[in-house]
Coordinates of N, CA and C in Angstrom, one line a residue:
A1 N 117.9 101.5 104.9 CA 116.5 100.9 104.0 C 115.5 101.5 104.9
G2 N 115.2 101.4 106.1 CA 114.1 102.0 106.9 C 113.6 103.5 106.4
D3 N 114.9 104.2 106.3 CA 114.6 105.4 105.7 C 114.3 105.6 104.4
W4 N 114.5 104.8 103.8 CA 113.9 104.9 102.1 C 112.5 104.3 102.4
I5 N 111.9 103.1 102.9 CA 110.7 102.5 103.1 C 109.7 103.7 103.8
F6 N 110.1 104.2 104.8 CA 109.4 105.1 105.6 C 109.2 106.7 104.8
S7 N 109.8 106.8 104.0 CA 109.7 108.2 103.3 C 109.1 108.0 102.0
Q8 N 108.5 106.6 101.3 CA 107.5 106.5 100.5 C 106.2 107.0 100.8
T9 N 105.4 107.6 99.7 CA 104.0 107.8 99.9 C 103.5 106.3 100.4
E10 N 103.7 105.4 99.6 CA 102.9 104.3 99.5 C 103.7 103.0 99.0
L11 N 103.8 101.9 99.6 CA 104.4 100.9 99.2 C 103.5 99.8 99.4
V12 N 103.3 99.0 98.5 CA 102.3 98.0 98.1 C 102.9 96.6 97.7
I13 N 102.5 95.2 98.6 CA 103.0 94.0 97.9 C 101.8 93.2 98.0
Q14 N 101.5 92.9 96.9 CA 100.4 91.7 96.9 C 100.6 90.4 96.4
G15 N 100.2 89.3 97.3 CA 100.3 87.9 96.6 C 101.5 87.4 96.9
G16 N 102.2 88.0 97.9 CA 103.4 87.5 97.8 C 103.6 86.3 98.9
T17 N 105.0 85.7 99.2 CA 105.0 84.8 99.9 C 106.4 85.1 101.0
L18 N 106.1 85.2 102.1 CA 107.1 85.3 103.1 C 107.9 84.2 104.0
Q19 N 109.3 84.1 104.0 CA 109.5 82.8 104.9 C 110.3 83.3 105.8
W20 N 110.2 83.0 107.4 CA 110.6 83.7 108.6 C 111.7 82.4 108.6
S21 N 112.9 82.5 108.8 CA 114.0 81.7 109.6 C 114.2 82.4 110.9
D22 N 114.1 81.5 111.9 CA 114.3 82.0 113.3 C 115.6 81.1 113.9
E23 N 116.9 81.3 113.7 CA 118.0 80.5 114.1 C 118.1 80.4 115.5
M24 N 117.7 81.5 116.1 CA 117.8 81.4 117.6 C 116.8 80.6 118.4
R25 N 115.7 80.3 117.7 CA 114.7 79.5 118.3 C 114.9 78.1 118.1
S26 N 115.7 77.9 117.2 CA 116.1 76.5 116.5 C 114.5 76.0 116.2
V27 N 113.6 76.6 115.4 CA 112.3 75.8 114.8 C 112.5 76.0 113.4
P28 N 111.5 75.1 112.9 CA 111.7 75.3 111.3 C 111.2 76.4 110.8
P29 N 111.6 76.8 109.5 CA 110.9 78.1 108.9 C 109.7 78.3 108.9
L30 N 109.1 79.2 109.0 CA 107.6 79.4 108.8 C 107.2 80.2 107.7
T31 N 106.6 79.7 106.8 CA 106.0 80.1 105.4 C 104.5 81.0 105.4
L32 N 104.4 81.9 105.1 CA 103.5 82.6 105.0 C 103.3 82.8 103.9
A33 N 101.8 82.6 103.1 CA 101.4 82.5 101.6 C 100.4 83.8 101.6
Q34 N 99.9 84.2 100.6 CA 99.1 85.0 100.0 C 99.5 86.4 101.0
V35 N 100.6 86.9 101.2 CA 100.8 88.0 101.7 C 100.6 89.5 101.1
D36 N 99.9 90.1 101.8 CA 99.7 91.5 101.4 C 100.1 92.4 102.3
L37 N 101.0 93.4 101.8 CA 101.5 94.4 102.8 C 101.1 95.8 102.2
V38 N 100.7 96.6 102.7 CA 100.6 98.1 102.5 C 101.3 99.1 103.5
I39 N 101.9 100.0 103.1 CA 102.6 100.9 103.9 C 102.2 102.3 103.6
R40 N 101.7 103.3 104.3 CA 101.6 104.5 103.7 C 102.0 105.4 104.9
N41 N 102.7 106.4 104.3 CA 103.5 107.2 104.8 C 103.1 108.9 104.6
T42 N 103.1 109.8 105.7 CA 103.0 111.2 105.7 C 104.1 111.6 106.1
A43 N 104.5 113.0 106.4 CA 105.3 113.4 106.7 C 105.8 113.1 108.0
R44 N 104.8 112.7 109.0 CA 105.3 112.2 110.3 C 104.4 111.0 110.4
G45 N 103.6 110.4 109.6 CA 102.8 109.5 110.3 C 102.9 108.1 109.2
H46 N 102.8 107.0 109.8 CA 103.0 105.6 109.1 C 101.7 105.0 109.5
A47 N 101.3 104.2 108.4 CA 100.2 103.4 108.4 C 100.7 101.8 107.8
M48 N 100.3 100.8 108.5 CA 101.0 99.6 107.8 C 99.8 98.7 108.0
R49 N 99.8 97.8 107.0 CA 98.8 96.5 107.3 C 99.5 95.4 106.6
L50 N 99.6 94.3 107.3 CA 99.9 93.1 106.6 C 99.0 91.9 106.9
D51 N 98.4 91.5 105.7 CA 97.6 90.1 106.0 C 98.3 89.1 105.4
A52 N 98.2 87.8 106.2 CA 99.0 86.7 105.4 C 98.2 85.4 106.3
T53 N 98.3 84.3 105.3 CA 98.0 83.1 105.6 C 99.0 82.1 106.1
P54 N 98.7 81.6 107.5 CA 100.3 80.6 107.8 C 99.8 79.2 107.3
P55 N 100.4 78.4 107.5 CA 100.4 77.0 107.4 C 98.9 76.6 108.3
A56 N 98.5 75.8 107.7 CA 97.1 75.1 108.4 C 97.1 75.1 109.7
E57 N 98.3 74.5 110.1 CA 98.5 73.7 111.5 C 98.5 75.3 112.6
L58 N 98.9 76.2 112.1 CA 99.0 77.4 113.2 C 97.8 78.0 113.1
G59 N 97.0 78.2 112.0 CA 95.6 78.6 112.0 C 95.1 79.1 110.8
G60 N 94.5 80.3 110.8 CA 93.8 80.9 109.6 C 94.6 82.0 109.4
R61 N 93.8 82.7 108.1 CA 94.5 84.1 107.9 C 94.5 85.0 108.7
F62 N 95.3 85.9 109.2 CA 95.6 86.7 110.4 C 95.8 88.4 109.6
S63 N 95.8 89.3 110.5 CA 96.1 90.4 110.1 C 96.9 91.4 111.1
L64 N 97.7 92.0 110.6 CA 98.8 92.7 111.7 C 98.5 94.2 111.2
R65 N 98.2 95.2 111.8 CA 98.0 96.6 111.7 C 98.8 97.6 112.4
G66 N 99.3 98.7 112.0 CA 100.0 99.6 112.8 C 99.6 101.1 112.3
E67 N 99.3 101.7 113.4 CA 99.3 103.4 113.2 C 100.3 104.0 114.2
F68 N 101.3 104.9 113.3 CA 102.4 105.5 114.0 C 102.5 106.8 114.0
K69 N 102.9 107.7 114.8 CA 103.5 109.1 114.4 C 104.9 109.3 115.0
Q70 N 105.6 109.7 114.3 CA 107.2 110.0 114.6 C 107.3 111.0 115.2
A71 N 108.2 111.3 116.0 CA 108.8 112.7 117.0 C 108.8 113.7 116.2
F72 N 108.4 115.0 116.2 CA 108.5 116.1 115.5 C 109.8 116.6 114.9
L73 N 110.7 116.4 115.6 CA 112.5 116.8 115.3 C 113.1 115.5 114.8
T74 N 112.4 114.1 114.7 CA 113.3 113.0 114.1 C 113.8 113.6 112.6
T75 N 114.8 113.4 112.4 CA 115.1 113.6 111.1 C 115.3 112.5 109.9
H76 N 115.1 111.2 110.6 CA 115.2 110.2 109.8 C 113.9 109.4 110.0
A77 N 113.1 109.1 108.8 CA 111.7 108.4 108.8 C 111.9 106.9 109.3
G78 N 113.1 106.1 109.1 CA 113.2 105.0 109.6 C 113.7 104.7 111.2
Q79 N 113.8 105.9 111.8 CA 113.9 105.8 113.3 C 113.0 105.4 113.9
W80 N 112.0 104.1 113.9 CA 110.7 103.5 114.5 C 111.1 103.2 116.1
R81 N 112.1 103.5 116.5 CA 112.0 103.5 118.3 C 111.7 104.7 118.7
Q82 N 111.7 105.7 117.7 CA 111.0 107.0 118.2 C 109.9 107.3 118.1
W83 N 109.2 106.2 117.7 CA 107.5 106.2 117.5 C 106.8 106.2 118.4
D84 N 105.4 106.7 118.3 CA 104.4 106.3 119.4 C 103.3 106.0 118.4
G85 N 102.4 104.8 119.0 CA 101.0 104.6 118.1 C 100.6 103.4 118.7
Q86 N 99.9 102.5 118.0 CA 99.3 101.4 118.2 C 99.6 100.2 117.2
V87 N 99.5 99.2 117.7 CA 99.5 97.8 116.8 C 98.2 97.3 117.1
Y88 N 97.5 96.6 116.1 CA 96.4 95.6 116.3 C 96.6 94.5 115.7
T89 N 96.3 93.2 116.2 CA 96.4 91.7 115.3 C 95.2 91.1 115.5
A90 N 94.8 90.4 114.6 CA 93.6 89.8 114.6 C 94.1 88.4 114.0
F91 N 93.5 87.1 115.0 CA 93.9 86.0 114.3 C 92.1 85.5 114.5
E92 N 91.6 85.1 113.2 CA 90.4 84.5 113.4 C 90.3 83.0 113.9
R93 N 91.3 82.3 113.8 CA 91.6 80.9 114.4 C 93.1 80.8 114.1
V94 N 93.5 80.6 115.5 CA 94.7 80.2 115.7 C 95.1 79.2 116.9
D95 N 95.9 78.7 116.7 CA 96.6 77.5 117.7 C 97.7 78.1 118.4
L96 N 97.5 78.9 119.4 CA 98.7 79.6 120.3 C 99.7 78.8 120.6
S97 N 99.5 77.3 120.9 CA 100.9 76.4 121.1 C 102.0 76.5 119.9
Q98 N 101.3 76.5 118.7 CA 102.0 76.3 117.5 C 102.7 77.9 117.3
L99 N 102.0 78.9 117.7 CA 102.3 80.3 117.5 C 103.3 80.7 118.6
A100 N 103.3 80.0 119.6 CA 104.4 80.3 120.6 C 105.7 79.6 120.4
R101 N 105.8 78.9 119.4 CA 107.1 78.2 118.8 C 107.7 79.5 118.2
Y102 N 107.1 80.5 117.4 CA 107.7 81.7 116.7 C 107.6 82.7 117.3
A103 N 106.9 83.1 118.5 CA 106.8 84.4 119.1 C 106.6 84.4 120.5
N104 N 107.1 85.2 121.2 CA 107.4 85.3 122.6 C 105.9 85.8 123.2
L105 N 104.9 84.9 123.7 CA 103.6 85.4 124.0 C 103.9 85.9 125.6
G106 N 104.8 85.8 126.5 CA 104.8 86.4 127.5 C 104.7 85.3 128.6
V107 N 104.0 84.0 128.2 CA 103.6 83.1 128.9 C 103.9 81.9 128.0
A108 N 104.5 80.5 128.6 CA 104.7 79.3 128.1 C 103.4 78.7 127.7
V109 N 102.9 78.7 126.7 CA 101.5 77.9 126.1 C 101.9 76.6 125.5
S110 N 101.1 75.7 126.3 CA 101.3 74.2 125.4 C 100.0 73.8 125.0
E111 N 99.0 74.5 125.0 CA 97.6 74.2 124.3 C 96.7 75.3 124.3
G112 N 95.9 75.5 123.2 CA 95.2 76.6 123.3 C 94.6 77.1 121.9
S113 N 93.4 77.2 121.4 CA 93.3 77.6 120.0 C 91.8 78.2 120.2
G114 N 91.7 79.1 119.0 CA 90.6 79.9 119.0 C 90.8 81.0 118.4
V115 N 89.9 82.2 119.1 CA 90.1 83.6 118.0 C 91.1 84.3 119.2
F116 N 91.6 85.4 118.6 CA 92.6 86.3 119.6 C 92.6 87.3 118.6
R117 N 92.4 88.5 119.6 CA 92.7 89.8 118.8 C 93.4 90.7 119.8
A118 N 94.1 91.6 119.5 CA 94.9 92.3 120.4 C 95.4 93.7 119.9
W119 N 95.7 94.6 120.9 CA 96.2 95.9 120.9 C 97.0 96.2 121.7
F120 N 98.2 96.7 120.9 CA 99.2 97.0 121.8 C 99.5 98.6 121.7
D121 N 99.7 99.2 122.5 CA 100.1 100.8 122.7 C 101.6 100.8 122.8
V122 N 102.1 101.6 122.1 CA 103.7 101.8 121.8 C 104.0 103.5 122.1
R123 N 104.9 103.5 122.9 CA 105.6 104.9 123.3 C 107.1 104.7 122.9
R124 N 107.5 105.9 122.0 CA 108.7 105.7 121.8 C 109.4 104.3 121.6
G125 N 108.7 103.2 120.6 CA 109.1 102.3 120.2 C 109.2 101.0 121.2
Q126 N 108.7 101.4 122.2 CA 108.3 100.2 123.2 C 106.9 99.9 123.6
V127 N 106.5 98.7 123.6 CA 105.2 98.4 124.2 C 105.0 99.0 125.6
V128 N 103.7 99.5 125.8 CA 103.7 100.1 127.3 C 102.2 99.8 127.7
G129 N 101.4 99.1 126.8 CA 100.1 98.7 127.3 C 99.5 97.6 126.3
A130 N 98.7 96.7 126.8 CA 98.1 95.8 125.8 C 96.8 95.4 126.2
T131 N 95.9 95.2 125.3 CA 94.5 94.8 125.8 C 94.2 93.4 124.4
A132 N 93.8 92.2 125.0 CA 93.4 91.3 124.0 C 92.0 90.6 124.5
D133 N 91.3 90.6 123.6 CA 89.9 89.8 123.3 C 90.3 88.3 122.9
V134 N 89.8 87.5 123.8 CA 90.0 86.0 123.5 C 88.7 85.4 123.5
A135 N 89.0 84.4 122.7 CA 88.0 83.1 123.0 C 88.6 81.8 122.6
L136 N 89.1 81.2 123.7 CA 90.2 80.0 123.5 C 89.6 78.7 124.0
A137 N 89.9 77.5 123.7 CA 89.3 76.2 123.9 C 90.7 75.7 124.4
R138 N 90.3 74.8 125.5 CA 91.7 73.7 125.9 C 92.9 74.9 126.1
V139 N 92.8 75.3 127.2 CA 94.2 76.5 127.3 C 95.1 75.5 128.5
S140 N 96.3 75.7 128.0 CA 97.0 75.5 129.0 C 98.2 76.3 129.2
L141 N 98.5 76.9 130.4 CA 99.5 78.0 130.3 C 100.4 77.9 131.3
A142 N 101.5 78.2 131.4 CA 102.5 78.1 132.3 C 103.1 79.5 132.8
F143 N 103.0 80.0 134.2 CA 103.7 81.0 134.4 C 104.9 80.9 135.2
A144 N 106.0 81.7 135.0 CA 107.1 81.4 135.9 C 106.8 81.5 137.3
S145 N 106.0 82.2 138.0 CA 105.9 82.3 139.4 C 105.0 80.8 139.9
Q146 N 104.5 80.3 138.8 CA 103.7 79.0 139.2 C 104.5 77.7 139.1
P147 N 104.7 76.6 139.8 CA 105.3 75.4 139.3 C 104.3 74.9 138.4
A148 N 103.1 74.7 138.6 CA 102.4 73.9 137.6 C 101.6 74.6 136.7
P149 N 101.3 74.0 135.6 CA 100.6 75.2 134.5 C 98.9 75.1 135.1
V150 N 98.5 76.2 134.3 CA 97.1 76.8 134.6 C 96.3 75.8 133.5
V151 N 95.6 75.0 133.8 CA 94.6 74.3 132.5 C 93.1 74.8 133.0
M152 N 92.6 75.2 131.5 CA 91.4 75.6 131.5 C 90.6 75.1 130.3
T153 N 89.4 74.7 130.3 CA 88.4 74.2 129.1 C 88.1 75.3 128.4
A154 N 88.1 76.5 128.8 CA 88.0 77.5 128.0 C 88.3 78.9 128.7
L155 N 88.7 79.8 127.6 CA 88.9 81.2 128.2 C 88.5 82.2 127.4
T156 N 87.9 83.0 127.8 CA 87.0 84.1 127.1 C 87.0 85.4 127.9
G157 N 87.1 86.4 127.1 CA 87.0 87.7 127.9 C 87.9 88.6 127.3
R158 N 88.1 89.8 128.2 CA 89.2 90.8 128.0 C 90.2 91.0 128.6
L159 N 91.3 90.6 128.2 CA 92.7 90.8 129.3 C 93.3 92.2 128.9
G160 N 93.8 92.7 129.8 CA 94.7 94.0 129.5 C 95.8 94.2 130.7
G161 N 96.8 95.1 130.4 CA 97.7 95.5 131.3 C 98.6 96.7 130.8
R162 N 99.1 97.2 131.8 CA 100.0 98.4 131.6 C 101.2 98.3 131.9
R163 N 102.3 98.9 131.3 CA 103.5 98.9 131.9 C 103.8 100.1 132.7
F164 N 104.4 100.2 134.1 CA 104.5 101.1 135.0 C 105.8 101.5 135.3
D165 N 106.5 100.3 135.2 CA 107.9 100.4 136.1 C 109.1 99.7 134.9
G166 N 108.8 99.6 133.8 CA 110.0 99.2 133.0 C 109.5 97.7 132.6
G167 N 108.4 97.1 132.8 CA 108.0 96.0 132.5 C 106.2 95.6 132.8
F168 N 105.6 94.7 132.3 CA 104.4 94.6 132.6 C 103.9 94.1 134.2

């Protein structure tokens, strides 16, 4: 299916509904409304954009975009694990504690809401770097290396990291 999707010049879905069921996390299904998806492909390039509206408790409408190049000698367009590029996501209003139920954020988040934008650098299908602009209120994060959560009234600024030895 991936070869077919990524060999099309353009694929557009407008005004759709997407329901995400994650049985491994044992969470209720997540329904996204007003889903708009555009995928544009060239011989070696792939551009994607997904805009969707989650349930109100999770936040407001968000955007997820990707720009990728596939390896020169890749014979199948759907071999995304060979792609290089960047993913951008923007949440103009998000509750990170709700989002963390459905996505691995890298830290345990029990509280925190506000604006979140992030860029992820991808090499050969793996995230190798990330930069995030955040403006969050009432943040509570738990790190594996610390016994007690870090609690902040606000967290604003730019955070970034690069993978050097197989992990961040």
